Every structure is written in structure tokens, then in C-alpha cells.
Amino acid sequence: QSVLTQPPSVSGARGQRVTISCTGSSSNIGANHDVHWYQQLPGTVPKLLIYGYSNRPSGVPDRFSGSKSGTSASLAITGLQAEDEADYYCQSYDRRLSGWVFGGGTKLTVL
Amino acid sequence: QVQLQQSGPGLLKPSQTLSLTCAISGDSVSSNSAAWNWIRQSPSRGLEWLGRTYYRSKWYNDYAVSVKSRITIKPDTSRNQFSLQLNSVTPEDTAVYYCVKGFDDGVYYYFDDNWGQGTLVTVSS
């Protein structure tokens, strides 16, 4: 059971918009600890997609965006492309556990 | 360009000690803007942060509560590398283990795109 809860899977057609939620608690996201998002393509290591809720590292398309509300965060992907098919993970710091925690991951399928 | 190269055995028996090393090139284990982490990934536990070592005028370590009693992460400045030791392993410790650079600019701390190649560690009798 992950400290941060994500839906196991989401899907969307090419060109559409999808969102992936990351639900935490008052000891992590609700305590204003940063949320970061990672994309893991099949057979590769996770790649940083969004840091600090909504900042994109250089090279990440602006089709990817992040936001936060209360004890949850969201990743939005617009203009879905086939190459977006991957697993997506949120990550934050948990003050109760005194360590960094990940969501369980969401598998995105592009139809 | 930072590269992390992992080494260490991939097959252990229950109760043995897991030992992995991560050699750093293109950066320093003593960097004041980085921390050096171990993260593991398995189908049952997903991505799990295990701990880190970092230097800020002196050496610090942080460990995940789930493994705190069994884990040691050590820097080796002479070889510019860091290591993971996990004692008393069980089949639940079976996972792919990664060494990962943590970026720290005092505002954000996140795992950047510098990961080792991963080591599949299997614990089985």
C-alpha cells in the first residue's frame, strides 16, 4: 500500500487529454512538500517529468503539466501521442516517515 | 555528463547481506549540491526509496523507516563511489536496485535523470 495513491491505469485516444491523480495526506502533499513526477518507458529507468508541482526540466514538452490542490497533485498530458505510453509515478517527502515516498504508479495506454 | 555504474552480486540466500557499489563519473560523491541514493523497484512494492548519503561540511545519512535497522550507505571518497549494504535479506527484498543522484539546490530536492543501470537482486533459498 503506497503512501501516495495513484489510479493503476488511465487511457486516452491520440490527441486527447488525460490527467493522473496523486492523493496524499497532511504528512506529505498537504504539508506543502514538493511533488515530482516521473515517466518510466518500458525497459528504462524513471525520467524526471515535473518537479516542484509544476516545473518542467528542459527538454520536457509543454504538453506535460502539473498542479496541486490540498492533499492531492495531478499530472495532465495534452495532445496524447503514442510515445507517451508509459508508467507515471508521483513522489514527495513524508514527514511522518521522514523519507521520500512514491505513488504506486499509473500505466497510461494510448488508444 | 554524470554516469553511475553499479556492481555487485544478484543472487542471495535468505539471511545473507546484500552489497552493491555505485561508481560515479562526471560528478563527485562529496558534491554540495547532490545526494546519493539507493532506490529499489519490484512489482509488489513499486518504487521504494531506501536511503541516501550526502556531504554538507560533514557526512550525513538518511534511511527509510522500513529498512532502517538493516541498511548502511557509505561514501568512498578515494574511489568516488558509494555503497549499499542491506543485512538479513528475505525474499521480500527481491527487486531491481538502482543508485540515483538526488539534485539539491536548497529549494528543490528530486531524483534527476542520473540513474545506475539497475541490478536485479534475487533472494531465494
Coordinates of N, CA, C and O in Angstrom, one line a residue, chain A residues 1-2 34 36 38 40 44-49 51-53 55 57 89 91 96-104, chain B residues 37 39 41 44-50 52 62-65 98 105 107-113 115-118:
Chain A
Q1 N 0.8 -1.2 0.0 CA 0.0 0.0 0.0 C 0.9 1.2 0.0 O 1.6 1.5 1.0
S2 N 0.8 2.0 -1.1 CA 1.7 3.2 -1.2 C 1.1 4.3 -0.4 O -0.1 4.5 -0.2
D34 N 7.1 19.2 -1.8 CA 7.1 19.2 -3.2 C 6.6 17.9 -3.8 O 6.9 16.8 -3.2
H36 N 6.9 15.6 -7.3 CA 7.6 15.5 -8.5 C 7.0 14.3 -9.3 O 6.5 13.4 -8.7
Y38 N 7.5 11.4 -12.5 CA 8.5 10.7 -13.3 C 7.7 9.8 -14.3 O 6.7 9.3 -14.1
Q40 N 8.3 6.5 -16.8 CA 9.1 5.3 -17.0 C 8.6 4.6 -18.2 O 7.6 3.9 -18.2
T44 N 13.1 1.0 -19.3 CA 14.1 2.1 -19.0 C 13.9 2.5 -17.5 O 13.0 2.0 -16.8
V45 N 14.8 3.4 -17.1 CA 14.7 3.9 -15.7 C 13.8 5.1 -15.7 O 13.5 5.7 -16.8
P46 N 13.2 5.4 -14.6 CA 12.3 6.6 -14.5 C 13.1 7.9 -14.9 O 14.3 8.1 -14.6
K47 N 12.3 8.8 -15.6 CA 12.9 10.0 -16.0 C 12.0 11.2 -15.4 O 10.8 11.1 -15.4
L48 N 12.7 12.2 -14.9 CA 12.0 13.3 -14.3 C 11.2 14.1 -15.3 O 11.7 14.5 -16.4
L49 N 9.9 14.3 -15.0 CA 9.0 14.9 -15.9 C 8.6 16.3 -15.4 O 8.5 17.2 -16.2
Y51 N 9.0 18.8 -11.7 CA 9.5 19.0 -10.3 C 8.8 20.2 -9.7 O 8.4 21.1 -10.4
G52 N 8.7 20.1 -8.4 CA 8.1 21.2 -7.6 C 6.7 21.5 -8.1 O 6.3 22.6 -8.3
Y53 N 5.9 20.4 -8.2 CA 4.5 20.5 -8.6 C 4.3 20.8 -10.1 O 3.5 20.1 -10.7
N55 N 6.9 22.5 -12.5 CA 8.1 22.9 -13.3 C 8.6 21.8 -14.2 O 8.7 20.7 -13.8
P57 N 11.6 20.2 -16.5 CA 13.0 20.3 -16.8 C 13.1 20.6 -18.3 O 12.2 20.4 -19.1
Y89 N 4.8 8.0 -12.2 CA 4.9 8.0 -10.8 C 5.0 9.4 -10.2 O 5.7 10.2 -10.7
Q91 N 5.9 11.5 -6.6 CA 6.9 11.4 -5.5 C 6.9 12.6 -4.6 O 6.8 13.7 -5.1
R96 N 6.0 12.2 8.4 CA 5.8 11.1 9.4 C 6.8 10.0 9.2 O 7.3 9.4 10.2
L97 N 7.1 9.6 8.0 CA 8.1 8.6 7.7 C 9.5 9.1 7.6 O 10.5 8.3 7.6
S98 N 9.6 10.4 7.6 CA 11.0 11.1 7.5 C 11.7 10.5 6.3 O 12.9 10.2 6.4
G99 N 11.0 10.5 5.2 CA 11.7 10.0 4.0 C 10.9 10.2 2.7 O 9.8 10.7 2.8
W100 N 11.5 9.9 1.6 CA 10.8 10.2 0.3 C 10.0 9.0 -0.1 O 10.4 7.8 0.1
V101 N 8.8 9.3 -0.6 CA 7.8 8.2 -1.0 C 7.3 8.4 -2.4 O 7.3 9.5 -2.9
F102 N 7.0 7.3 -3.0 CA 6.4 7.3 -4.3 C 5.0 6.8 -4.3 O 4.5 6.1 -3.5
G103 N 4.3 7.2 -5.4 CA 3.0 6.6 -5.6 C 3.2 5.3 -6.2 O 4.3 4.9 -6.6
G104 N 2.1 4.5 -6.3 CA 2.1 3.1 -6.8 C 2.3 3.1 -8.3 O 2.6 2.0 -8.9
Chain B
N37 N 21.6 8.3 -3.6 CA 20.5 7.5 -3.1 C 20.6 6.1 -3.7 O 21.1 5.8 -4.7
I39 N 17.5 3.3 -4.5 CA 16.1 3.1 -4.7 C 15.9 1.7 -5.3 O 16.7 1.3 -6.1
Q41 N 13.0 -1.3 -7.0 CA 11.7 -1.4 -7.7 C 11.3 -2.8 -7.8 O 12.1 -3.6 -8.3
S44 N 5.7 -5.9 -6.5 CA 4.9 -5.9 -5.3 C 5.0 -4.6 -4.5 O 4.0 -4.2 -3.9
R45 N 6.2 -4.0 -4.5 CA 6.4 -2.8 -3.7 C 6.5 -1.5 -4.5 O 6.6 -0.4 -3.9
G46 N 6.6 -1.6 -5.8 CA 6.7 -0.4 -6.7 C 8.1 0.2 -6.5 O 9.1 -0.5 -6.2
L47 N 8.2 1.5 -6.6 CA 9.4 2.2 -6.4 C 9.5 2.5 -4.9 O 8.6 3.0 -4.3
E48 N 10.7 2.2 -4.3 CA 10.9 2.4 -2.9 C 12.2 3.1 -2.6 O 13.3 2.5 -2.9
W49 N 12.2 4.2 -2.1 CA 13.4 4.9 -1.7 C 14.0 4.2 -0.4 O 13.2 4.0 0.5
L50 N 15.3 3.9 -0.4 CA 15.9 3.2 0.7 C 16.7 4.1 1.6 O 16.8 3.9 2.8
R52 N 20.0 7.5 1.6 CA 21.0 8.4 0.9 C 22.1 8.8 1.7 O 22.1 8.7 3.0
D62 N 20.5 9.4 5.5 CA 19.0 9.3 5.8 C 18.6 7.9 5.3 O 19.0 7.5 4.2
Y63 N 17.8 7.2 6.1 CA 17.3 5.9 5.7 C 15.8 5.8 5.9 O 15.2 6.4 6.7
A64 N 15.2 5.0 5.0 CA 13.8 4.7 5.1 C 13.5 3.9 6.3 O 14.3 3.0 6.7
V65 N 12.4 4.2 7.0 CA 12.0 3.6 8.2 C 11.9 2.1 8.0 O 12.2 1.3 8.9
Y98 N 18.6 0.4 -7.8 CA 19.2 1.5 -8.5 C 20.0 2.4 -7.6 O 19.5 2.8 -6.5
D105 N 19.3 21.9 -4.7 CA 19.7 23.3 -4.8 C 19.3 24.1 -3.6 O 19.3 25.4 -3.7
V107 N 16.3 24.5 -2.7 CA 14.9 24.8 -2.9 C 14.1 23.5 -3.2 O 13.1 23.2 -2.6
Y108 N 14.7 22.8 -4.2 CA 14.1 21.5 -4.6 C 15.1 20.4 -4.3 O 16.3 20.5 -4.4
Y109 N 14.5 19.3 -4.0 CA 15.2 18.0 -4.0 C 14.5 17.0 -4.7 O 13.3 16.7 -4.4
Y110 N 15.1 16.5 -5.8 CA 14.4 15.5 -6.6 C 15.5 14.5 -7.2 O 16.7 14.8 -7.2
F111 N 15.0 13.4 -7.7 CA 15.9 12.4 -8.3 C 16.0 12.8 -9.8 O 15.0 12.8 -10.5
D112 N 17.2 13.2 -10.2 CA 17.3 13.7 -11.6 C 17.5 12.5 -12.5 O 17.2 11.4 -12.1
D113 N 18.0 12.7 -13.7 CA 18.0 11.7 -14.7 C 19.3 10.8 -14.7 O 19.6 10.1 -15.6
W115 N 20.7 7.8 -13.2 CA 20.4 6.5 -12.5 C 21.4 5.5 -13.0 O 21.9 5.5 -14.1
G116 N 21.8 4.6 -12.1 CA 22.6 3.5 -12.5 C 21.8 2.6 -13.4 O 20.6 2.7 -13.6
Q117 N 22.5 1.5 -13.9 CA 21.8 0.7 -14.9 C 20.8 -0.3 -14.2 O 20.0 -1.0 -14.9
G118 N 20.9 -0.4 -12.9 CA 20.0 -1.3 -12.2 C 20.6 -2.7 -12.0 O 21.3 -3.2 -12.9

